Coordinates of C-alpha atoms and ligand atoms in Angstrom, one line a residue:
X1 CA -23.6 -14.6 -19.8
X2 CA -24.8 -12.8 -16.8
X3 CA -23.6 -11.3 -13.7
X4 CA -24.5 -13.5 -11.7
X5 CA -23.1 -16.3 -13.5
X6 CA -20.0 -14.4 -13.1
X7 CA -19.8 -14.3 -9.9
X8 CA -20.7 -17.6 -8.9
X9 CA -17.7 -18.6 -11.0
X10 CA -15.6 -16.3 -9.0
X11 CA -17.0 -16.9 -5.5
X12 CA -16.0 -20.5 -6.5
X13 CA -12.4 -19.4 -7.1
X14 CA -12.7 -17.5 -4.1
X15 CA -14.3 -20.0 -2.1
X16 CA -11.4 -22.5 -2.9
X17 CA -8.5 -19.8 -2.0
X18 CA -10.2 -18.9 1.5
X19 CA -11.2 -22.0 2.5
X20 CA -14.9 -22.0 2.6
X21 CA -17.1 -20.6 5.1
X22 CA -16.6 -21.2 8.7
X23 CA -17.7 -20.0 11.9
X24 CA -14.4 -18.4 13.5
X25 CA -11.2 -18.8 12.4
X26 CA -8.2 -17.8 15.0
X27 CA -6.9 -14.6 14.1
X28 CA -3.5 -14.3 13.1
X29 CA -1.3 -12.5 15.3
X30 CA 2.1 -13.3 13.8
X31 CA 0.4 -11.2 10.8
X32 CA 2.7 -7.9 9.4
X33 CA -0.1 -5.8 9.7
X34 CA -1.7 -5.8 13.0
X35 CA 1.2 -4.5 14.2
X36 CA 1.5 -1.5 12.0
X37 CA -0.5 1.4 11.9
X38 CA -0.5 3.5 8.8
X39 CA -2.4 5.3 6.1
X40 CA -3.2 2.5 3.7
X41 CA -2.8 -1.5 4.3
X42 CA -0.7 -1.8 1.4
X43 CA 2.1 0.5 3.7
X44 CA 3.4 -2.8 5.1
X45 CA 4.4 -4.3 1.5
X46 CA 8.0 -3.6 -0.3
X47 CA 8.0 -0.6 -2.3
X48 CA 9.6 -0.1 -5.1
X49 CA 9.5 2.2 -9.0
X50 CA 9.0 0.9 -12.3
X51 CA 12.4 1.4 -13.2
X52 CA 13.0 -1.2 -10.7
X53 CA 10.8 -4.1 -12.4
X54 CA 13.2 -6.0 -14.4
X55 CA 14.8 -9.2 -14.4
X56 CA 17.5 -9.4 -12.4
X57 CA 16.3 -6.9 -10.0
X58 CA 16.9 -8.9 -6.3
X59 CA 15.2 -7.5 -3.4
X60 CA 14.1 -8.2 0.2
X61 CA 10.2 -9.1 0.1
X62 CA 8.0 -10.2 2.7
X63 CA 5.7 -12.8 1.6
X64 CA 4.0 -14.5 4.0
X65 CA 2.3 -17.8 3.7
X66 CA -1.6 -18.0 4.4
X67 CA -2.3 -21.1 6.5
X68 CA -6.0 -22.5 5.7
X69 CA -6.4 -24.1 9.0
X70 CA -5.5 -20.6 11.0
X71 CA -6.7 -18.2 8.9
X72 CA -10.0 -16.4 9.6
X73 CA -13.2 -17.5 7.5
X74 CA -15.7 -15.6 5.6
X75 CA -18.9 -15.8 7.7
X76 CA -22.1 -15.4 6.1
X77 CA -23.2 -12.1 5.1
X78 CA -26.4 -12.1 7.1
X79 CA -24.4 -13.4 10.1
X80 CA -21.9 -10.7 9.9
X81 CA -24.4 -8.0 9.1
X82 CA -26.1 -9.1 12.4
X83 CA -23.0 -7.5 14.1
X84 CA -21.8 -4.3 14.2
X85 CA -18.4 -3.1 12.4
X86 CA -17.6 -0.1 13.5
X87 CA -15.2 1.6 16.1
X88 CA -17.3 3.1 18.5
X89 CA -18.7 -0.4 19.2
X90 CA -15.3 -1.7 20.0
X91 CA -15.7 -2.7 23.7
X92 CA -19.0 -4.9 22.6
X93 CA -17.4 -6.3 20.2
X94 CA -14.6 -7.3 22.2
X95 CA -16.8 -8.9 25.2
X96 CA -19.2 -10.6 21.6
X97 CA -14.9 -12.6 21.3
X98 CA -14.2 -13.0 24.5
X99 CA -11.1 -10.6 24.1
X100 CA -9.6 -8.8 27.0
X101 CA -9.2 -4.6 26.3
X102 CA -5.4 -5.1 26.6
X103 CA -4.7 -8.3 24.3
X104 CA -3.3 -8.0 21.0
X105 CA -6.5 -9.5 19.1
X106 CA -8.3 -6.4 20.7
X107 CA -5.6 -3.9 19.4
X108 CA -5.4 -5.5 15.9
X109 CA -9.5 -4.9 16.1
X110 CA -9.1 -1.4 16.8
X111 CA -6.6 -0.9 14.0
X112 CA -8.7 -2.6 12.0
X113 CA -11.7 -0.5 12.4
X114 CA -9.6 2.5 12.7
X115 CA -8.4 1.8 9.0
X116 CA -11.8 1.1 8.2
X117 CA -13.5 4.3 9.5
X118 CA -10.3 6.1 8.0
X119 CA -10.9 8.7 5.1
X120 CA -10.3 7.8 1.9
X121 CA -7.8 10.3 -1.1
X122 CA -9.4 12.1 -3.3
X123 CA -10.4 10.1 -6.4
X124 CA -10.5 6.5 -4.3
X125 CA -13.7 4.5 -3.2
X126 CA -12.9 2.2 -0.9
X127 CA -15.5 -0.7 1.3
X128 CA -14.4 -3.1 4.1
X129 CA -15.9 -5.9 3.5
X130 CA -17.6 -8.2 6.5
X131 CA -18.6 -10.9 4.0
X132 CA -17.9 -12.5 0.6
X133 CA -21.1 -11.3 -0.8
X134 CA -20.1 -7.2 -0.1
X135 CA -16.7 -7.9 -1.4
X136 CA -18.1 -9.6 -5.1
X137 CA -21.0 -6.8 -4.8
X138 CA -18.7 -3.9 -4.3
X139 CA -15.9 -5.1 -6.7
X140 CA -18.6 -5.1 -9.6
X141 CA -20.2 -2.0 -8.7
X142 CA -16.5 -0.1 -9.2
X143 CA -15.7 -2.1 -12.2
X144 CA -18.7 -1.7 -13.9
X145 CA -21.9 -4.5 -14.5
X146 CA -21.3 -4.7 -18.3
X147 CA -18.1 -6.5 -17.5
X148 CA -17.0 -9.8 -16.1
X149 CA -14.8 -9.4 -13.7
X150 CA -11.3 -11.3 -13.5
X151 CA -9.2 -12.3 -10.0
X152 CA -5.0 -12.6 -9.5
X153 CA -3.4 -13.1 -6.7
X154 CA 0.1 -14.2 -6.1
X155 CA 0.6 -18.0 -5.9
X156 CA 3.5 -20.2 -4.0
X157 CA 4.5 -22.5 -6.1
X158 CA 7.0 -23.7 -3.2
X159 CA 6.6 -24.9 0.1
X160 CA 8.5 -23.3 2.3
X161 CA 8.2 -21.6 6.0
X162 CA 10.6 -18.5 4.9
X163 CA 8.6 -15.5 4.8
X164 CA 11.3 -12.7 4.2
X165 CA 14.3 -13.2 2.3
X166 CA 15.7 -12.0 -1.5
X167 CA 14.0 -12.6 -4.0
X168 CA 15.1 -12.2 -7.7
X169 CA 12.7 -11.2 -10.4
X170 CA 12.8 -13.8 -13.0
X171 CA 10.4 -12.5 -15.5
X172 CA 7.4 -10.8 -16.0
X173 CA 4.7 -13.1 -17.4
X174 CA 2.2 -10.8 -18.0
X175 CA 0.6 -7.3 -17.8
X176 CA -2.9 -7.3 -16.7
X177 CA -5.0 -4.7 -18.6
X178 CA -6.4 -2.6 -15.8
X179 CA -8.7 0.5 -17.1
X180 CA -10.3 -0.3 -13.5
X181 CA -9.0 -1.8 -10.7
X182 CA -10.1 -3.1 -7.3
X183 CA -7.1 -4.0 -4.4
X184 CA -8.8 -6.2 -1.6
X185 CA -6.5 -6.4 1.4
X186 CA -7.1 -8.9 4.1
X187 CA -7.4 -7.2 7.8
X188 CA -6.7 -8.9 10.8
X189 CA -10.2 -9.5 12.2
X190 CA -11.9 -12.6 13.8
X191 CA -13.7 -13.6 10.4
X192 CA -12.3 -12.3 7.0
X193 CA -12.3 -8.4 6.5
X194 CA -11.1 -7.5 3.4
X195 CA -10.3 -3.6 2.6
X196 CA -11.1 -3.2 -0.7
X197 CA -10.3 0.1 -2.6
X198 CA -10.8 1.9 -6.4
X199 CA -8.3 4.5 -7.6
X200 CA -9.3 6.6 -10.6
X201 CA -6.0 6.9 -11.2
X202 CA -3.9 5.3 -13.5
X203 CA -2.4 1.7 -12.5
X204 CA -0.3 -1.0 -13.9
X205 CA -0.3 -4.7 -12.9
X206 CA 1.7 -7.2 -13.4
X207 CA 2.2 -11.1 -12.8
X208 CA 5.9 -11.7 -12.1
X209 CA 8.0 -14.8 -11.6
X210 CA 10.6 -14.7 -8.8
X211 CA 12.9 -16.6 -6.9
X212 CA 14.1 -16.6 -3.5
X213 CA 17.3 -17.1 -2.2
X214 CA 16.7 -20.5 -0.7
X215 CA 15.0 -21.3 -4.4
X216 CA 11.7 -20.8 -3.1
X217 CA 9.1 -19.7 -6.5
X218 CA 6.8 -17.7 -6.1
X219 CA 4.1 -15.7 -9.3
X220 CA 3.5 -12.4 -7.9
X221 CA 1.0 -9.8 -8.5
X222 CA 2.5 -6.1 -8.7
X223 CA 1.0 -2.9 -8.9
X224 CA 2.5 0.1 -9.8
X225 CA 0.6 3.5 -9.3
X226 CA 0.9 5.8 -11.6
X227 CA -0.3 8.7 -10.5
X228 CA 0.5 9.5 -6.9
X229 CA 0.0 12.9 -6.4
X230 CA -3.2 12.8 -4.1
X231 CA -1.5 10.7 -1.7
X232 CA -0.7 11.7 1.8
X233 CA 3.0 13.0 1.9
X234 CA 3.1 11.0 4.9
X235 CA 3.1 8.2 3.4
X236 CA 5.0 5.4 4.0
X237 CA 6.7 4.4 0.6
X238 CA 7.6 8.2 0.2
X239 CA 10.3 8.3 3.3
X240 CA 11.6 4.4 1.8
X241 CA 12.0 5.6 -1.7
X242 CA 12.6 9.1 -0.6
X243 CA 10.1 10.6 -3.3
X244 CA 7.1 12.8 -2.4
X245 CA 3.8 12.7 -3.9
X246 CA 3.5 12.7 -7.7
X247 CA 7.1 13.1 -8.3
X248 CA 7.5 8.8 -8.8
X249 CA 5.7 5.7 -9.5
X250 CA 5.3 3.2 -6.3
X251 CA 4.9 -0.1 -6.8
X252 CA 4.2 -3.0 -3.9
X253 CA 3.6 -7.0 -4.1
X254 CA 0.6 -8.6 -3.2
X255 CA 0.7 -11.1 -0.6
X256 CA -0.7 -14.0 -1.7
X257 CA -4.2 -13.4 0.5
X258 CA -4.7 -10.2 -1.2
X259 CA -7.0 -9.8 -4.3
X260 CA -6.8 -7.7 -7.8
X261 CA -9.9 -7.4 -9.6
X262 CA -10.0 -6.7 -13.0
X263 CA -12.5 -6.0 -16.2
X264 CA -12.5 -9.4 -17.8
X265 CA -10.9 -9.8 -20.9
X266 CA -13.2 -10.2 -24.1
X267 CA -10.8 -12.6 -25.8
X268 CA -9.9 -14.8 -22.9
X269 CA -11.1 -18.5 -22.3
X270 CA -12.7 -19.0 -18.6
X271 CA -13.7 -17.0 -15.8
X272 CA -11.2 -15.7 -14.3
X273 CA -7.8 -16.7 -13.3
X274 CA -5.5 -16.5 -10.1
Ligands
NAG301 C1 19.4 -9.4 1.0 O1 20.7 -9.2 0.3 C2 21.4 -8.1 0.8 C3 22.7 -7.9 -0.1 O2 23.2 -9.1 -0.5 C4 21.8 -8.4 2.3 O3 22.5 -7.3 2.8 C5 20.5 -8.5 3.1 O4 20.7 -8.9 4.4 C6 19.6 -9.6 2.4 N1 18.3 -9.6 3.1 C7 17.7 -10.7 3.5 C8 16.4 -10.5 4.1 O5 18.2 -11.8 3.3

């Protein structure tokens, strides 16, 4: 079975969770993180230790819906090739939308590309992706072309319109084996930008069953970082959990637009699973 085959089966996966290809999708405003400007997209999620992954454990989380309709598309990799990405080509960009210097679509850009062009820790690889193609490409590249590669996110099995409430951990239906890891995090952008990054370091992940106050369900992916001793001592989850770096595990929820890739499993039916 080759790579290609692969990832065909995921880009159909993928396809079906982003809503196919379009040419510009409204960019979300309401979104947690264009308003947040800090050293990793992941900053704006709950954080939390492994001690505190058990059932039982209740806890504010912020999990907001994706809305197909609003969302921003994937463009086509040639198309958004033809355009620059980068920060110093800000004010182009902007006139390319149609977005005044001062609205907030042009400040969520900046930020953006400011967390784009932002250095990476030692021991991480990390790639904004401008296009479904660089995401699949860069995802296999980090985890390794002798293995398929496997996709979880965190599904809604509720419909609701609450975003942030408490949520009580149910039970954890599965670890995910993850010797290598990729994180993609959507970016406010007006097509889909995905920050996608690679620790070396050692991570856990885990599909976990919650509900929320109002009853809403939700399977959530966790990740729990092992190793944190490279990371800024600035960083966010440091002053909430009052820990510094490498002294404590941190662990954060996926929204459910954010991807984990992971080495396929040898002795697992299909192609991947969300
Ligand atoms: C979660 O529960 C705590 C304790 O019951 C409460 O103080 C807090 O306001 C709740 N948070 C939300 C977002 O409902």
């Amino acid at each position: 079975m080759g790579v290609k085959f692969i990832c065909w089966t995921l880009f159909l996966n993928l396809l079906v969770l982003m809503s196919c290809y379009g040419s510009e999708g409204a960019m979300e405003m309401g979104g947690h993180m264009g308003h947040h400007h800090m050293d990793d997209p992941s900053s704006v999620m709950v954080f939390f230790t492994l001690k505190d992954l058990k059932i039982g454990k209740r806890m504010p989380i912020h999990f907001p819906k994706r809305d197909p309709s609003t969302s921003p598309k994937f463009w086509p990799k040639e198309e958004a090739d033809s355009i620059p990405f980068s920060l110093n080509e800000l004010p182009n960009l902007l006139r390319h939308f149609s977005f005044s210097i001062d609205s907030p679509q042009a400040k969520a850009m900046e930020e953006t590309l400011r967390e784009c062009e932002s250095k990476t820790i030692q021991g991480e690889v990390k790639l904004c992706a401008t296009s479904l193609e660089s995401m699949l490409e860069f995802t296999q590249r980090m985890i390794g072309s002798e293995s398929g590669i496997q996709v979880f996110s965190t599904s809604h099995k509720t419909k609701s319109s609450v975003n942030f409430q408490n949520y009580t951990m149910l039970e954890i239906l599965m670890e995910v084996p993850a010797p290598r890891m990729v994180a993609c995090h959507t970016m406010p952008y007006p097509y889909a930008v995905f920050y996608c990054h690679s620790q070396k370091s050692e991570n856990r992940v885990y599909k976990i069953s919650l509900v929320g106050d109002n009853g809403d369900e939700v399977e959530a992916m966790v990740v729990c970082h092992l190793d944190t001793s490279q990371w800024s001592p600035t960083h966010i989850s440091f002053s909430v959990l009052k820990v510094g770096p490498g002294s404590s595990s941190v662990c954060h929820f996926f929204p459910a637009d954010h991807f984990i890739f992971v080495p396929k499993l040898q002795d697992q039916n299909g192609f991947s699973s969300m």
